[in-house]
């Protein structure tokens, strides 16, 4: 024997208020939505039928109730029983049960949202050619249908009797603000008491830049750098993307304003634009996108994904046209939003070409675009670490090498992608150890004379695993340079970690160690530097060792290299020893 489910309406209302709708304020939207859909249905049969929605607040009714009047299609008594008294039943579907796209609501639960603020809902409705029907619903699940005097005009009036704890939600000012928030874009006039809260046209369809600017200032609180028109016909979507005038955090979620058939769906919808387009906020109206059941977000489906891709293409087209038509404005845009463009260039060759031609990167010879770098040099050399770049910039320039500082977000990856634009482009990541091959070696006679000095210096730094090399290089003002191969650095840190780890992890890390001979970092002393020449002439091995330790510490600090405990101890000891040598010892007088 089949049975019917029993529904606890109070439980349903609690479910709506705590889990479906984010706030009781949605009841105003649902009431306007039903009114607009009723007018749309009536005008489908009678295009000249009157179209208006009027919300009477307690300030006008005088009895504490809120009344919503519309000139829509109205309901017959049979429809009242079918639609108002059955949860989930909606008259906005066709005979097969599919949603009819011309209507705002689809889920058949909109009227229930009124129970978030009211204990009793009264509906007075008249369908053309049928008597007026009076329906009253109660929050405990009861309802009754009665007859009464016929109303003169076709349409519906909904009356809410507020709960004691929800009276504030029906106040005139709050209702007016909510009606304007949700319904200011609606195609039919909506009045709250005597005030009109709707506009005649969408701001971006008014043909006025001032109207769109005012929309941006009112909605997001900024004057846009530029306005990009958006249009996706398959989703019935129109709108504008508003380019932010200031930089924003790329990791922060972007909130966009989305209207569905000109009714506000979400004030802070996410994932409308691609993630890389964090430099823009959009205001759009769509007719074919699907809302979630709460009508406060968009349903993620293939159509929304397609819309997101097409909106991304339109923003990309704006960037390309801006670069072609207004270079100065493009420079100003990139100065603020280069991260967004570079993020797009990570997977888009057209944007990569734009970055190559327009974004000036830091080099050791001044700021220049990657295309300018290629015009000056055959190879695009870069350093992927800012500290490494700062250490090598002056030395590389003195050797005639142009090096790009690619230590900023996306820069190294974008430089590596340049061959996609032209296979003939050569890209090389500069290894610090590569510089030593460009330094001048000393003549054999000088090197032979300096062998005792090098032997003393090497004995000093052997405990630190560093090789001492004497070369001549520019600039002469730099006394020493600490150079290390990246692979050697990795192997050294791997061994240090394994020594401090437990037996299990030490065994795991040892699997990554290479068996070949270790390449030690180098302290390259500059024979052209006057200070180094004076150090070479020091009379005792003790003084030579102390100054070499100081030069080693200075080179580590200059290159922003990580300091091991042994390095820190050496720095402290050599510093104190130098002070001790510099300060004369004054004998103490016996008292």
Tab-separated table of N, CA and C in Angstrom, residues 224-286:
chain	number	residue	atom	x	y	z
A	224	UNK	N	36.290	53.214	-12.943
A	224	UNK	CA	37.059	52.220	-13.695
A	224	UNK	C	38.152	52.839	-14.557
A	225	UNK	N	39.258	52.131	-14.660
A	225	UNK	CA	40.328	52.506	-15.586
A	225	UNK	C	39.815	52.451	-17.017
A	226	UNK	N	39.001	51.449	-17.310
A	226	UNK	CA	38.371	51.316	-18.622
A	226	UNK	C	37.155	50.422	-18.488
A	227	UNK	N	36.295	50.470	-19.501
A	227	UNK	CA	35.071	49.673	-19.528
A	227	UNK	C	35.108	48.776	-20.751
A	228	UNK	N	34.865	47.487	-20.551
A	228	UNK	CA	34.889	46.507	-21.635
A	228	UNK	C	33.487	45.938	-21.796
A	229	UNK	N	32.914	46.065	-22.976
A	229	UNK	CA	31.582	45.504	-23.220
A	229	UNK	C	31.665	43.989	-23.337
A	230	UNK	N	30.705	43.306	-22.711
A	230	UNK	CA	30.651	41.843	-22.712
A	230	UNK	C	29.366	41.386	-23.386
A	231	UNK	N	29.477	40.307	-24.150
A	231	UNK	CA	28.307	39.801	-24.870
A	231	UNK	C	28.523	38.331	-25.207
A	232	UNK	N	27.660	37.478	-24.685
A	232	UNK	CA	27.701	36.043	-24.999
A	232	UNK	C	26.286	35.647	-25.412
A	233	UNK	N	25.961	35.663	-26.717
A	233	UNK	CA	24.585	35.423	-27.178
A	233	UNK	C	24.002	34.093	-26.731
A	234	UNK	N	24.801	33.031	-26.724
A	234	UNK	CA	24.249	31.718	-26.396
A	234	UNK	C	23.716	31.652	-24.968
A	235	UNK	N	24.208	32.518	-24.098
A	235	UNK	CA	23.720	32.569	-22.716
A	235	UNK	C	22.805	33.756	-22.498
A	236	UNK	N	22.491	34.502	-23.569
A	236	UNK	CA	21.689	35.709	-23.416
A	236	UNK	C	22.355	36.705	-22.486
A	237	UNK	N	23.672	36.762	-22.518
A	237	UNK	CA	24.430	37.569	-21.556
A	237	UNK	C	24.912	38.862	-22.179
A	238	UNK	N	24.676	39.949	-21.485
A	238	UNK	CA	25.248	41.247	-21.820
A	238	UNK	C	25.768	41.870	-20.531
A	239	UNK	N	26.656	42.838	-20.664
A	239	UNK	CA	27.166	43.493	-19.471
A	239	UNK	C	28.459	44.200	-19.748
A	240	UNK	N	29.170	44.533	-18.690
A	240	UNK	CA	30.433	45.251	-18.799
A	240	UNK	C	31.421	44.670	-17.798
A	241	UNK	N	32.690	44.684	-18.205
A	241	UNK	CA	33.792	44.416	-17.282
A	241	UNK	C	34.429	45.753	-16.947
A	242	UNK	N	34.621	46.011	-15.679
A	242	UNK	CA	35.158	47.282	-15.202
A	242	UNK	C	36.578	47.048	-14.719
A	243	UNK	N	37.543	47.657	-15.411
A	243	UNK	CA	38.956	47.456	-15.095
A	243	UNK	C	39.312	48.294	-13.874
A	244	UNK	N	39.879	47.640	-12.877
A	244	UNK	CA	40.222	48.315	-11.625
A	244	UNK	C	41.326	49.345	-11.840
A	245	UNK	N	41.242	50.489	-11.180
A	245	UNK	CA	42.272	51.516	-11.342
A	245	UNK	C	43.486	51.289	-10.456
A	246	UNK	N	43.413	50.328	-9.525
A	246	UNK	CA	44.518	50.055	-8.617
A	246	UNK	C	44.790	48.558	-8.587
A	247	UNK	N	45.984	48.211	-8.131
A	247	UNK	CA	46.372	46.806	-8.067
A	247	UNK	C	45.605	46.090	-6.967
A	248	UNK	N	45.389	44.793	-7.176
A	248	UNK	CA	44.705	43.964	-6.188
A	248	UNK	C	45.515	42.696	-5.980
A	249	UNK	N	45.203	41.996	-4.915
A	249	UNK	CA	45.857	40.729	-4.617
A	249	UNK	C	45.370	39.659	-5.595
A	250	UNK	N	46.271	39.075	-6.396
A	250	UNK	CA	45.824	38.063	-7.375
A	250	UNK	C	45.174	36.850	-6.721
A	251	UNK	N	45.526	36.577	-5.473
A	251	UNK	CA	44.978	35.394	-4.809
A	251	UNK	C	43.587	35.632	-4.241
A	252	UNK	N	43.178	36.889	-4.154
A	252	UNK	CA	41.866	37.204	-3.594
A	252	UNK	C	40.766	36.876	-4.606
A	253	UNK	N	39.675	36.331	-4.104
A	253	UNK	CA	38.556	36.012	-4.969
A	253	UNK	C	37.855	37.291	-5.439
A	254	UNK	N	37.517	37.320	-6.712
A	254	UNK	CA	36.841	38.483	-7.284
A	254	UNK	C	35.332	38.307	-7.168
A	255	UNK	N	34.658	39.348	-6.694
A	255	UNK	CA	33.210	39.301	-6.576
A	255	UNK	C	32.548	40.095	-7.689
A	256	UNK	N	31.667	39.466	-8.433
A	256	UNK	CA	31.005	40.098	-9.570
A	256	UNK	C	29.496	40.166	-9.310
A	257	UNK	N	28.868	41.168	-9.910
A	257	UNK	CA	27.410	41.326	-9.741
A	257	UNK	C	26.716	40.677	-10.932
A	258	UNK	N	25.835	39.737	-10.649
A	258	UNK	CA	25.177	38.963	-11.698
A	258	UNK	C	23.664	39.118	-11.565
A	259	UNK	N	23.032	39.469	-12.677
A	259	UNK	CA	21.578	39.537	-12.760
A	259	UNK	C	21.100	38.396	-13.648
A	260	UNK	N	19.977	37.837	-13.304
A	260	UNK	CA	19.368	36.787	-14.104
A	260	UNK	C	17.999	37.273	-14.556
A	261	UNK	N	17.879	37.485	-15.861
A	261	UNK	CA	16.667	38.074	-16.426
A	261	UNK	C	16.332	39.379	-15.712
A	262	UNK	N	17.402	40.138	-15.425
A	262	UNK	CA	17.358	41.484	-14.870
A	262	UNK	C	16.973	41.535	-13.390
A	263	UNK	N	16.909	40.379	-12.740
A	263	UNK	CA	16.745	40.332	-11.290
A	263	UNK	C	18.102	39.981	-10.687
A	264	UNK	N	18.497	40.703	-9.639
A	264	UNK	CA	19.798	40.445	-9.019
A	264	UNK	C	19.870	39.018	-8.497
A	265	UNK	N	20.907	38.324	-8.933
A	265	UNK	CA	21.136	36.963	-8.452
A	265	UNK	C	22.182	36.952	-7.336
A	266	UNK	N	23.304	37.644	-7.557
A	266	UNK	CA	24.390	37.625	-6.569
A	266	UNK	C	25.162	38.931	-6.628
A	267	UNK	N	25.498	39.447	-5.453
A	267	UNK	CA	26.309	40.659	-5.374
A	267	UNK	C	27.799	40.354	-5.468
A	268	UNK	N	28.205	39.165	-5.078
A	268	UNK	CA	29.627	38.819	-5.083
A	268	UNK	C	29.872	37.455	-5.690
A	269	UNK	N	29.318	37.216	-6.884
A	269	UNK	CA	29.488	35.918	-7.541
A	269	UNK	C	30.953	35.717	-7.922
A	270	UNK	N	31.458	34.516	-7.687
A	270	UNK	CA	32.834	34.186	-8.033
A	270	UNK	C	32.859	33.315	-9.283
A	271	UNK	N	34.028	33.244	-9.892
A	271	UNK	CA	34.248	32.339	-11.031
A	271	UNK	C	33.393	32.688	-12.245
A	272	UNK	N	33.008	33.953	-12.374
A	272	UNK	CA	32.336	34.382	-13.604
A	272	UNK	C	33.376	34.650	-14.678
A	273	UNK	N	34.471	35.292	-14.293
A	273	UNK	CA	35.600	35.525	-15.190
A	273	UNK	C	36.684	34.494	-14.899
A	274	UNK	N	37.609	34.277	-15.843
A	274	UNK	CA	38.720	33.356	-15.582
A	274	UNK	C	39.560	33.841	-14.401
A	275	UNK	N	40.265	32.941	-13.729
A	275	UNK	CA	41.056	33.342	-12.553
A	275	UNK	C	42.103	34.405	-12.848
A	276	UNK	N	42.651	34.423	-14.067
A	276	UNK	CA	43.709	35.394	-14.368
A	276	UNK	C	43.161	36.812	-14.520
A	277	UNK	N	41.845	36.962	-14.655
A	277	UNK	CA	41.251	38.287	-14.893
A	277	UNK	C	40.897	38.979	-13.582
A	278	UNK	N	41.798	38.884	-12.584
A	278	UNK	CA	41.492	39.493	-11.290
A	278	UNK	C	41.580	41.014	-11.336
A	279	UNK	N	41.978	41.574	-12.466
A	279	UNK	CA	42.074	43.035	-12.587
A	279	UNK	C	40.745	43.661	-12.988
A	280	UNK	N	39.685	42.873	-13.082
A	280	UNK	CA	38.389	43.409	-13.538
A	280	UNK	C	37.264	42.893	-12.648
A	281	UNK	N	36.223	43.700	-12.525
A	281	UNK	CA	34.971	43.292	-11.904
A	281	UNK	C	33.883	43.461	-12.959
A	282	UNK	N	32.954	42.563	-12.998
A	282	UNK	CA	31.948	42.650	-14.054
A	282	UNK	C	30.546	42.746	-13.471
A	283	UNK	N	29.672	43.381	-14.267
A	283	UNK	CA	28.243	43.430	-13.991
A	283	UNK	C	27.561	42.883	-15.236
A	284	UNK	N	26.860	41.777	-15.102
A	284	UNK	CA	26.271	41.127	-16.270
A	284	UNK	C	24.826	40.739	-15.986
A	285	UNK	N	24.068	40.644	-17.067
A	285	UNK	CA	22.704	40.119	-17.011
A	285	UNK	C	22.607	38.984	-18.009
A	286	UNK	N	22.066	37.851	-17.589
A	286	UNK	CA	21.957	36.681	-18.461
A	286	UNK	C	20.545	36.129	-18.382
